[in-house]
Coordinates of C-alpha atoms in Angstrom, one line a residue:
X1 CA 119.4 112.1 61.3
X2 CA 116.4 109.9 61.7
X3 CA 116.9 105.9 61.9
X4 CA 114.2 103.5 61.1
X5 CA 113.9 100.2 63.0
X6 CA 112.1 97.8 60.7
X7 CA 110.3 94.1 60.9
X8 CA 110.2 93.8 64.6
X9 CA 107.9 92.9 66.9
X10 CA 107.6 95.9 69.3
X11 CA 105.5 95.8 72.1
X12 CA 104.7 99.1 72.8
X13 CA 103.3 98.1 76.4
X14 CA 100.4 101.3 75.9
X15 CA 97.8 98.4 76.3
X16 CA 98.2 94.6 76.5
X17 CA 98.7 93.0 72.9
X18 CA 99.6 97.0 71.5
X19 CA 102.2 96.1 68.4
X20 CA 104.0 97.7 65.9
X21 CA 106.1 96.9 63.4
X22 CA 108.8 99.7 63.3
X23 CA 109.9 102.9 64.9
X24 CA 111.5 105.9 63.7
X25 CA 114.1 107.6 66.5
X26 CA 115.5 111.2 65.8
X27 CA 117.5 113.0 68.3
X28 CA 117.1 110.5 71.4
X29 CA 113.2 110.0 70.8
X30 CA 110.7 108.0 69.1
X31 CA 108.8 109.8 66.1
X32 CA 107.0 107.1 65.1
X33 CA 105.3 103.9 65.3
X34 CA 103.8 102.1 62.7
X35 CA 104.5 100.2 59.7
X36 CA 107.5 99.0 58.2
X37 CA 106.8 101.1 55.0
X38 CA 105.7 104.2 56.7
X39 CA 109.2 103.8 58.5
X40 CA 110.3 103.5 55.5
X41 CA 109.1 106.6 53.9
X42 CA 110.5 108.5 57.4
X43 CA 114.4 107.7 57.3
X44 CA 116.9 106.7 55.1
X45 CA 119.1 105.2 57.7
X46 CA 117.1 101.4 58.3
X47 CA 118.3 98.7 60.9
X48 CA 116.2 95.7 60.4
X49 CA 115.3 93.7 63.2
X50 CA 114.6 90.1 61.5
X51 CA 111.5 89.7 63.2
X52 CA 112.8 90.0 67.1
X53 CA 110.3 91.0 69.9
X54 CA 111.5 94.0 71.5
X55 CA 110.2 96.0 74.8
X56 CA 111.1 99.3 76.3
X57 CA 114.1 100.3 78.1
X58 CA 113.5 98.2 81.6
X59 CA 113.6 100.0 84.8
X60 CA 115.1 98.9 88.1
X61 CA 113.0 100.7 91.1
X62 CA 114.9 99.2 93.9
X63 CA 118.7 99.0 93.4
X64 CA 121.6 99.6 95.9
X65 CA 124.1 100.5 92.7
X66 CA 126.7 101.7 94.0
X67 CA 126.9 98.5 96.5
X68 CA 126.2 96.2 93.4
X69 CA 129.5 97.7 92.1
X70 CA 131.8 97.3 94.8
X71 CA 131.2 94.3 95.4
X72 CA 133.0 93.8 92.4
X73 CA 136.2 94.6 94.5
X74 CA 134.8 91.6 97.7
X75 CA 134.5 88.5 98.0
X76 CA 132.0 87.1 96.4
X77 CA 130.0 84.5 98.3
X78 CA 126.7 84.0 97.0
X79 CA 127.1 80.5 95.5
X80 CA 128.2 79.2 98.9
X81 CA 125.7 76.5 99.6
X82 CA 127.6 75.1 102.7
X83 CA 129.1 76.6 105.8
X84 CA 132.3 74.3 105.3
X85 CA 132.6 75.8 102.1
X86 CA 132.1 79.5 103.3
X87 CA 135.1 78.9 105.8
X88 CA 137.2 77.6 103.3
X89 CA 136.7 80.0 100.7
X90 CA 137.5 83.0 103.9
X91 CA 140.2 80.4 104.4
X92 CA 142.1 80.7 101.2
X93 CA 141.5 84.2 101.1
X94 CA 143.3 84.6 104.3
X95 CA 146.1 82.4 103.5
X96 CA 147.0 84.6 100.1
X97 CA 146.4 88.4 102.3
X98 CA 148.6 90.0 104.2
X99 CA 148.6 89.5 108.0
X100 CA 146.7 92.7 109.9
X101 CA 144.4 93.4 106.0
X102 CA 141.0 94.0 106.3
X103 CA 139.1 91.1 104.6
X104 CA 135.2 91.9 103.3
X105 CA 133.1 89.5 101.5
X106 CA 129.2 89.3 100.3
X107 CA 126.1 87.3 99.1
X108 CA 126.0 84.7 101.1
X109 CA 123.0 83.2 102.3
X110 CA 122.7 80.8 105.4
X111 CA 119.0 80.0 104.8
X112 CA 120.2 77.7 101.6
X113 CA 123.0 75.6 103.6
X114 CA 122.7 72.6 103.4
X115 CA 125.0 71.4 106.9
X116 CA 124.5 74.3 108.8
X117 CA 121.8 76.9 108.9
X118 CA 123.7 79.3 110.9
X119 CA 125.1 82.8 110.6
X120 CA 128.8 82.3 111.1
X121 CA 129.6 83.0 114.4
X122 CA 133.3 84.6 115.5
X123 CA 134.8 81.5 116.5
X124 CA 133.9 80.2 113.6
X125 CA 135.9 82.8 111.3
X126 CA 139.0 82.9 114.2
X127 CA 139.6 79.4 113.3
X128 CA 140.2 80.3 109.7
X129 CA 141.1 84.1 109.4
X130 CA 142.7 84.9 113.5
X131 CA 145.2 87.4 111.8
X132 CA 142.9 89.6 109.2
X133 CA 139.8 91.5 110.7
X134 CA 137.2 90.1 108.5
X135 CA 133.5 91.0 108.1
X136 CA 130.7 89.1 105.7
X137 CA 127.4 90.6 104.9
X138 CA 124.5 88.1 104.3
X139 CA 123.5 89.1 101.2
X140 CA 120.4 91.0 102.4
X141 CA 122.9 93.3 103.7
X142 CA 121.0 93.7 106.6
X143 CA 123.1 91.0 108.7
X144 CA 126.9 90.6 109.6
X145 CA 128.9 88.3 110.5
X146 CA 132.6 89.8 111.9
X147 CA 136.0 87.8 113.4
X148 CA 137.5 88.8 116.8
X149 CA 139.5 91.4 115.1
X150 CA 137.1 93.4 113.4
X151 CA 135.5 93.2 116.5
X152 CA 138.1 94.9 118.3
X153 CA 138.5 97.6 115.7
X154 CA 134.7 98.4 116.3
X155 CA 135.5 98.8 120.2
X156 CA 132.4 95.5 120.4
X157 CA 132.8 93.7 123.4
X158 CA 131.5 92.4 127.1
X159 CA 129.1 95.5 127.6
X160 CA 129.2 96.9 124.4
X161 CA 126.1 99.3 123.8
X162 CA 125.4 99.7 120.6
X163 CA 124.2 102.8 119.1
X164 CA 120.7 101.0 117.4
X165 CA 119.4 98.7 120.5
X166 CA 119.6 95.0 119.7
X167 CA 122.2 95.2 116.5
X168 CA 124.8 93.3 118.5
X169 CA 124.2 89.7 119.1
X170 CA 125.4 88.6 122.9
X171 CA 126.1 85.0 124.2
X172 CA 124.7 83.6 127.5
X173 CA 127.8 85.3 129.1
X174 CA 127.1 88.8 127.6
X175 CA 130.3 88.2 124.9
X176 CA 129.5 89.1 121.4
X177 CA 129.1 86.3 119.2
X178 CA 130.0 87.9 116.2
X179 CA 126.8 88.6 114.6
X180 CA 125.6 92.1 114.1
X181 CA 122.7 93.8 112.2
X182 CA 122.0 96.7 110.4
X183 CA 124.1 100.2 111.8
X184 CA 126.4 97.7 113.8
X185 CA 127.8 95.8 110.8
X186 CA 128.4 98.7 108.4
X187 CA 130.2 100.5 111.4
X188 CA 132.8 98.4 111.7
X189 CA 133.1 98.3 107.7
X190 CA 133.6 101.8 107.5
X191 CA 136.4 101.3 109.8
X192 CA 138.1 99.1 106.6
X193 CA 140.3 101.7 104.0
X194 CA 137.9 102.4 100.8
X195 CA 139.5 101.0 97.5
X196 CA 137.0 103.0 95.6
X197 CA 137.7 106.2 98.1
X198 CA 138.3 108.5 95.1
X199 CA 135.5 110.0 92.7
X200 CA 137.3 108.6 89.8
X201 CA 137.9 105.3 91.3
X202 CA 133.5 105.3 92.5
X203 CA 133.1 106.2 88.5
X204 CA 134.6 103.8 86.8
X205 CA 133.4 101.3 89.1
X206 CA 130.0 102.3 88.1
X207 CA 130.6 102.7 84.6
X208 CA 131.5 99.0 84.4
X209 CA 128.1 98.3 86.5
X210 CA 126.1 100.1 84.8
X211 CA 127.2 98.3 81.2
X212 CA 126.4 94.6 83.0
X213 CA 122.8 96.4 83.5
X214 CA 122.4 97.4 79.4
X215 CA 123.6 94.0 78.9
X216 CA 120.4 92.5 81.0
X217 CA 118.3 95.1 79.1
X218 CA 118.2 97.7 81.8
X219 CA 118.1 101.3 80.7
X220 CA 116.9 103.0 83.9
X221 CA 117.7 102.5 87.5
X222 CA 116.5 104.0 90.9
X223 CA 119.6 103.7 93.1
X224 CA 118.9 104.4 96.8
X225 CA 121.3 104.9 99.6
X226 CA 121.0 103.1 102.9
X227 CA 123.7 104.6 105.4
X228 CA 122.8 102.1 108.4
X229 CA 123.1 99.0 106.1
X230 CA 126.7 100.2 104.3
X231 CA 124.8 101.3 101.4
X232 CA 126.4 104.4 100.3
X233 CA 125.1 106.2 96.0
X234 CA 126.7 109.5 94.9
X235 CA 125.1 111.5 93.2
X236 CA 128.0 113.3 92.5
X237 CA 129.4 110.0 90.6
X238 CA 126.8 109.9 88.3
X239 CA 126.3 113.3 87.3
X240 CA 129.8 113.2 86.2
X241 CA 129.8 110.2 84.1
X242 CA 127.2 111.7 82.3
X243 CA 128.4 114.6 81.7
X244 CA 131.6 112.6 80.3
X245 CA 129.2 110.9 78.0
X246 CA 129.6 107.1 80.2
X247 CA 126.5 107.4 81.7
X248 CA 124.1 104.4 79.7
X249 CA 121.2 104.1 82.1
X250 CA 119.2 106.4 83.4
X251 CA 118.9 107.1 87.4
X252 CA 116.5 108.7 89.6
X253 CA 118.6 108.9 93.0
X254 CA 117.2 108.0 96.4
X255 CA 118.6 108.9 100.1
X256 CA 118.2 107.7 103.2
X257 CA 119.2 111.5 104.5
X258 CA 117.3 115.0 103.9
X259 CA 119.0 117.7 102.0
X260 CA 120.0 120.3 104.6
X261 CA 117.0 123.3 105.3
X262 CA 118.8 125.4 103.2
X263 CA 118.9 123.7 99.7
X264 CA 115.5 124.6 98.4
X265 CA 115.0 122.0 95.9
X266 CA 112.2 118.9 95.3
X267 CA 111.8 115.6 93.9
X268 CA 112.5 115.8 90.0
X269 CA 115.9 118.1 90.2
X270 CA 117.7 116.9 87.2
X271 CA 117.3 115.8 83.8
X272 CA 116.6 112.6 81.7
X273 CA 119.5 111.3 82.9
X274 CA 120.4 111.5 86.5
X275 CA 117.5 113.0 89.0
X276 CA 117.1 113.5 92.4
X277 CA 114.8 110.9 93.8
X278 CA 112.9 110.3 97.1
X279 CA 113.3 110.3 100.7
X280 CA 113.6 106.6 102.1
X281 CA 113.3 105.1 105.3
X282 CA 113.9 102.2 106.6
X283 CA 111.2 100.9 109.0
X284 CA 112.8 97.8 110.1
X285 CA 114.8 94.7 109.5
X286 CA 113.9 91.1 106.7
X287 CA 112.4 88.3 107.6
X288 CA 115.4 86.1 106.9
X289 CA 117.4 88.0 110.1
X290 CA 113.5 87.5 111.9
X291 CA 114.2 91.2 112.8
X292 CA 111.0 92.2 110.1
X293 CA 108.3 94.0 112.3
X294 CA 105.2 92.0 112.5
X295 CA 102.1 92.1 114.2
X296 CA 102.3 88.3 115.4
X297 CA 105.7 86.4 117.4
X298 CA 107.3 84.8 114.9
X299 CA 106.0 80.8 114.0
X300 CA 109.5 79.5 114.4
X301 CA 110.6 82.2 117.2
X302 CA 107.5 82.6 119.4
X303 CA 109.4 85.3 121.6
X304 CA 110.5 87.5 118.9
X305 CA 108.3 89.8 116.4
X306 CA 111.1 91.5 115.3
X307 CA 112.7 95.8 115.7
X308 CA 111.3 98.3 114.9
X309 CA 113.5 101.4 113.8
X310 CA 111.1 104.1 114.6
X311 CA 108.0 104.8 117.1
X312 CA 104.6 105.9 115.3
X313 CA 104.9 109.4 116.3
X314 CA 109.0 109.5 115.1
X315 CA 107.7 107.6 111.5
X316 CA 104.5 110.7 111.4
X317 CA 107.4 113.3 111.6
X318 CA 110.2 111.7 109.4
X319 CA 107.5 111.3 106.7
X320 CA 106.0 114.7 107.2
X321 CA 109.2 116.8 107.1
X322 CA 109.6 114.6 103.9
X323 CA 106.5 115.4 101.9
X324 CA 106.3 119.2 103.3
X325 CA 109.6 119.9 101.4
X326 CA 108.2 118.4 98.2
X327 CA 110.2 114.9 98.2
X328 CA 108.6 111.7 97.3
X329 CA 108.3 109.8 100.3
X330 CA 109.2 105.8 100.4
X331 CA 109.8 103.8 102.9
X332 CA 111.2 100.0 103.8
X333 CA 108.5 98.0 105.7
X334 CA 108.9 93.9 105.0
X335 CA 106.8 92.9 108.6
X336 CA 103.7 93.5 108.6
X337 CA 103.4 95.6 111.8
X338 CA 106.3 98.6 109.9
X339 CA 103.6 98.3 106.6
X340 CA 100.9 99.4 109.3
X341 CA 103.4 101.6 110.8
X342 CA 103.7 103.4 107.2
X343 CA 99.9 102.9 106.3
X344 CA 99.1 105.1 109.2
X345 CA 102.5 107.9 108.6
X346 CA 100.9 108.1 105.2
X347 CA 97.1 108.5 106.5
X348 CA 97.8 111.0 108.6
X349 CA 100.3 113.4 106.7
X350 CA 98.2 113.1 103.3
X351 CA 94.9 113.7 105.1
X352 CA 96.8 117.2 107.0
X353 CA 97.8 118.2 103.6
X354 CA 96.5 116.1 100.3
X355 CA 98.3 117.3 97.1
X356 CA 97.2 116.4 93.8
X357 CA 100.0 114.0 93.0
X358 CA 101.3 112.5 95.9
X359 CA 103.2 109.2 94.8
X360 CA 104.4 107.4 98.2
X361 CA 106.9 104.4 97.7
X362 CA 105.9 101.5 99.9
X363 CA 109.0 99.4 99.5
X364 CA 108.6 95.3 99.8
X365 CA 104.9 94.4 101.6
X366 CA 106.4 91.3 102.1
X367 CA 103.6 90.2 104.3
X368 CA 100.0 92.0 104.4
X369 CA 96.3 91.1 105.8
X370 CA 93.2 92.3 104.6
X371 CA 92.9 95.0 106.8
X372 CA 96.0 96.6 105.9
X373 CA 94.9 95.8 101.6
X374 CA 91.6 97.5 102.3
X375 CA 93.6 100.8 103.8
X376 CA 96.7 101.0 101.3
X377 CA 94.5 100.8 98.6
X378 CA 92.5 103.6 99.3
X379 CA 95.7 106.0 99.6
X380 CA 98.0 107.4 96.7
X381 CA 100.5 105.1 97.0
X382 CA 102.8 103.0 94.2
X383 CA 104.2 99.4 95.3
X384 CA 108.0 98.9 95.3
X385 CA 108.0 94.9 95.1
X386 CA 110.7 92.4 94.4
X387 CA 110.2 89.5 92.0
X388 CA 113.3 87.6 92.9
X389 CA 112.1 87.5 96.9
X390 CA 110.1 85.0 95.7
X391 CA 112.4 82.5 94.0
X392 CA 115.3 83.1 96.5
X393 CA 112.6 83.1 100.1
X394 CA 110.2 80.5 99.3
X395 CA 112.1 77.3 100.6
X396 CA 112.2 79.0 104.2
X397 CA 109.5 82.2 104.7
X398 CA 106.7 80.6 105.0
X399 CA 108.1 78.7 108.0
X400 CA 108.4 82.5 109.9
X401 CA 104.1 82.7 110.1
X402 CA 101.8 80.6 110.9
X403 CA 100.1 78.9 107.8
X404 CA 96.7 80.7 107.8
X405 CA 99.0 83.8 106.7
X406 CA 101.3 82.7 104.0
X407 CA 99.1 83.5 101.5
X408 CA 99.5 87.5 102.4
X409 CA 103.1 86.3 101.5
X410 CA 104.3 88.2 98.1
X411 CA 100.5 88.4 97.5
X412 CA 101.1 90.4 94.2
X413 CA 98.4 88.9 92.5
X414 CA 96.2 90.2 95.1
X415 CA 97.2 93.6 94.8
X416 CA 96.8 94.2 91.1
X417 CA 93.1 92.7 91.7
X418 CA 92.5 95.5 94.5
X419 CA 93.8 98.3 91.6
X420 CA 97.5 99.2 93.4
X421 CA 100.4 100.3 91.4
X422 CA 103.2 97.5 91.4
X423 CA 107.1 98.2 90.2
X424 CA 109.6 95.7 90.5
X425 CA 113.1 96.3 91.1
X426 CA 115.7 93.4 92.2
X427 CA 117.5 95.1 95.8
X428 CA 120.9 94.5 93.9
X429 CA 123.2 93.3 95.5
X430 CA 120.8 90.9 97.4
X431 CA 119.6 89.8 94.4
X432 CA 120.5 89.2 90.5
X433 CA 119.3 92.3 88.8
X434 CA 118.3 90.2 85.2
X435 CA 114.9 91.4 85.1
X436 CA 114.2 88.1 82.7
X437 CA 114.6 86.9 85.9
X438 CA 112.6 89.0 87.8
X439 CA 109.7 87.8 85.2
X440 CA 109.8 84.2 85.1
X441 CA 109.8 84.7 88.9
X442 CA 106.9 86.7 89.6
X443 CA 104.9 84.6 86.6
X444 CA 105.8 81.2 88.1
X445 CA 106.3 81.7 91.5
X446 CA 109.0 78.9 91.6
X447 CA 113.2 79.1 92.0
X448 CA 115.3 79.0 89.3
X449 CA 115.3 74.9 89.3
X450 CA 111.8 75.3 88.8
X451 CA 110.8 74.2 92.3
X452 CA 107.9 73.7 93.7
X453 CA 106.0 71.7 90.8
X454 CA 102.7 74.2 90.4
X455 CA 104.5 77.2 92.1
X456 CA 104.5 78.7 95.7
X457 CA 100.7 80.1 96.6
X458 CA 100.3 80.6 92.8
X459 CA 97.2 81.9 93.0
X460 CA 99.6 85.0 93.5
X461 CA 101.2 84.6 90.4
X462 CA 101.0 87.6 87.7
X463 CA 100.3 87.6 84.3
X464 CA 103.2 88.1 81.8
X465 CA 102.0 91.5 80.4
X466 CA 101.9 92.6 84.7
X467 CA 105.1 91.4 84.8
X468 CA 106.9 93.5 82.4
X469 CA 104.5 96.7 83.1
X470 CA 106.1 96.5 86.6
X471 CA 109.5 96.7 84.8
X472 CA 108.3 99.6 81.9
X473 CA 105.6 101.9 82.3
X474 CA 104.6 101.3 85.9
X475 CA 108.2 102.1 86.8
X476 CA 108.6 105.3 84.9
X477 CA 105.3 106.3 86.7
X478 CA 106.4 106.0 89.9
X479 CA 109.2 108.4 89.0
X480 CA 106.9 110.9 87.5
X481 CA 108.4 110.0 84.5
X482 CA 105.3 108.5 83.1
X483 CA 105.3 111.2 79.9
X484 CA 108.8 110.7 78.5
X485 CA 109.6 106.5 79.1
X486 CA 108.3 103.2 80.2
X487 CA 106.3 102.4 77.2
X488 CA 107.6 103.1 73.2
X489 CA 105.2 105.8 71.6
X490 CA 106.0 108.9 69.1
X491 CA 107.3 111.9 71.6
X492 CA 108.8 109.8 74.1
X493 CA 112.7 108.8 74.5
X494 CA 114.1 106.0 72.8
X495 CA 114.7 103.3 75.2
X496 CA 114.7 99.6 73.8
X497 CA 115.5 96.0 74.0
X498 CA 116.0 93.8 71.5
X499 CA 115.3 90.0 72.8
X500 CA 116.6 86.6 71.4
X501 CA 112.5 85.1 72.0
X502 CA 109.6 86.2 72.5
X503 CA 108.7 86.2 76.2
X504 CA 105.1 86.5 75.8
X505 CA 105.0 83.6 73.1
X506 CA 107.2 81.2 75.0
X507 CA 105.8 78.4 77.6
X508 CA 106.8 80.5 80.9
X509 CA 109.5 78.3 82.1
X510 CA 111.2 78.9 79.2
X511 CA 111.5 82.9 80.4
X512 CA 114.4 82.8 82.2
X513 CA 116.3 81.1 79.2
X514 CA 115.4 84.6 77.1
X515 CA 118.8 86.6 76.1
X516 CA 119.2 90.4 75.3
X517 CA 120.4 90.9 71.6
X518 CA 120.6 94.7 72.0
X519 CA 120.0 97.8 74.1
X520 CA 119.3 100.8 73.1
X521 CA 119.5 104.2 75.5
X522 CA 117.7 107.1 73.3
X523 CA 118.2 105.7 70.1
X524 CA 122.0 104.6 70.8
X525 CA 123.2 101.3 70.7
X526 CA 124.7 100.6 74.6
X527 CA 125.1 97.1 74.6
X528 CA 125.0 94.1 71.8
X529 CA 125.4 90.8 72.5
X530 CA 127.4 90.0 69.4

């Protein structure tokens, strides 16, 4: 039966300033946009709206879901703005958990402490957890901090090699100080037992997950598994929820891994629900571990210019076994050196064998040049970037270049002008994954307290109609999805959010203050705020 949604304001997102006042959705899909009385005259069955703005289903390109959901079951350090308070809270925690249990926590940040800007170090977490084997990942989940015991477990000691070169952190007198990166740190938390080790246990915990996203007005989600970092997705998982009818966002499934030679399948297995996604790789560390690639020694570490994961000639292959199977191809590269490295894996696998719709994912950019502008934008290629990098990094990143180059820093502005392709997605769990928030960060390049006064390098800033594209219909293109979501027309599925104001009416600050009434996955009501 066909339902009319009248006086609203629906921005339809096919062009800046499109509006309509009402849609008509029949089985899943929009059939019409228009008027409130030729709704009217369509369906008997009318919701009215009361004059609230609404947008498309938004889209979340960059997410670690699965990882977003079990941290549910961990610690939860993210407001920690004090190393004193970090040990305390693993303090407690240890006090109230068995002697010998395995103790993980998350989200904390060491760039934002306010005694000590340090990661925590072993001796540190012996001193308040000696009799649990306890690991915390920074919430980039890129760096680890573990105690003496979980240590141990991982076999990490005097000599240690570790399987990745330069993941284990050594003292002056070759002992491990309890910091680890990358493949090292989600080692030794795979040695932990796996509360959510059954498929029912991983569904449910993603059921609840993906019912905080509808709440934030999220209706699609690209998920993507990141073995070396503990970053686990099943696809498994989610084909199963829907197919239970608890499925209420979309996914388009990413992996770190190749399917074997022998399953002959592409980018695009699946349906409107769950799909199988692209191939990612991970070209090297963040800048907040100072392990990012770059081209230049870091400003504030003039020895270091961070790890690359790959040579040239391994990046050429990975990415050319990749695209030769028919998977879209993405790839990780924060330092400018691993976006150089991918630039020139792209140039030379498109230009052996250019297809007609190649779509590579270049994932975060988080510093450029012009040189490097000038090539990416001359190659089929659709930007993953982060909104919320800005708001969380800009107290401390610009102090890892020298200051001539902190405007290639997020320079998102910059790439819309040169005519590139720009998604966001939020990296959940590093970062909330409210794309409200997302918005009023890439608009007004400032944190949530609305620091700095002017914004950071906001000749970078984006317009609000940039903003939510990245979230809508630039999102569902860089799924091939461009057809059937992302923007609300007659024909395509019936994804929408219903907002408390209207973001593109209020002064920006006010953005992040916006609520989600209602969301609505193909015409069905997943999430209400009342």
């Amino acid at each position: 039966m066909a339902k009319a949604y009248i006086n609203g304001k629906f921005y339809t997102m096919e062009k800046e300033h499109d509006t309509c006042q009402a849609v008509v959705v029949e089985n899943g899909k929009f059939i019409y946009c228009g008027s409130n009385e030729g709704a009217l005259q369509m369906a008997q069955d009318v919701v009215d709206l009361g004059g609230a703005p609404v947008l498309p289903g938004m889209i979340d390109t960059h997410q670690h879901l699965f990882a977003s959901a079990r941290n549910l079951t961990r610690m939860d350090l993210k407001d920690v703005r004090t190393m004193s308070e970090l040990l305390e809270r693993v303090r407690r925690r240890a006090e109230e958990t068995p002697d010998g249990q395995w103790i993980l926590g998350t989200g904390f940040d060491q760039e934002v402490f306010t005694d000590q800007r340090i990661l925590p170090t072993k001796e540190m977490l012996d001193a308040v957890c000696p009799c649990n084997p306890l690991v915390l990942s920074r919430y980039c989940a890129h760096m680890f901090s573990a105690n003496s015991m979980a240590l141990a477990a991982g076999g990490i000691g005097r000599g240690f090699q570790p399987k990745v070169p330069n993941t284990v952190e050594f003292d002056a007198n070759g002992e491990p100080t309890g910091v680890l990166f990358d493949a090292a740190g989600s080692d030794i938390i795979a040695l932990a037992p796996d509360p959510l080790g059954s498929l029912e246990a991983k569904k449910d915990i993603l059921e609840k997950a993906c019912r905080d996203l509808n709440s934030h007005g999220l209706t699609g989600v690209h998920p993507i598994q990141g073995l070396h970092c503990d970053l686990p997705e099943y696809l498994d998982a989610y084909q199963e929820l829907n197919q239970e009818g608890r499925l209420t966002v979309r996914v388009y499934v990413n992996y770190d891994e190749l399917p074997g030679q022998n399953l002959h399948f592409h980018t695009g297995l699946g349906d409107d629900m769950v799909k199988y996604g692209f191939y990612k790789l991970y070209l090297d560390g963040n800048l907040g571990g100072r392990n990012a690639y770059m081209t230049e020694p870091y400003a504030d570490d003039p020895t270091n210019v961070g790890t690359p994961n790959y040579t040239q000639e391994e990046l050429n292959a990975l990415v050319r076994a990749g695209y030769e199977r028919g998977f879209q191809v993405g790839a990780h590269a924060i330092g400018d050196r691993a976006v150089e490295m991918f630039t020139t894996a792209i140039e030379t696998v498109y230009s052996e064998h250019p297809k007609p719709d190649a779509r590579f994912r270049m994932i975060h950019l988080a510093l450029l040049s012009d040189e490097l502008i000038e090539r990416i934008k001359k190659l089929p290629v659709v930007i993953d970037m982060q909104p919320l990098f800005i708001s969380t990094d800009l107290k401390w990143v610009g102090s890892r270049v020298r200051e001539d180059r902190r405007k290639y820093l997020y320079c998102w502005r910059r790439l819309i002008d040169e005519g590139l392709i720009l998604t966001a997605g939020s990296d959940a769990p590093c970062e909330s994954y409210d794309p409200i928030e997302g918005i009023y960060a890439v608009v007004n390049r400032k944190d949530m307290s609305g620091f700095p006064e002017g914004g950071w390098y906001p000749e970078n800033s984006v317009t609000v109609y940039e903003a939510v594209s990245m979230f809508t219909k630039n999102a569902a293109y860089s799924s091939y999805e461009e057809n059937i979501k992302g923007t609300i027309a007659p024909g395509k599925l019936a994804d929408f959010v219903v907002l408390d104001s209207d973001l593109f009416e209020v002064d920006p600050m006010a953005i992040k203050d916006i609520h989600v009434e209602k969301t609505y996955l193909g015409g069905k009501e997943v999430y209400s705020r009342k």
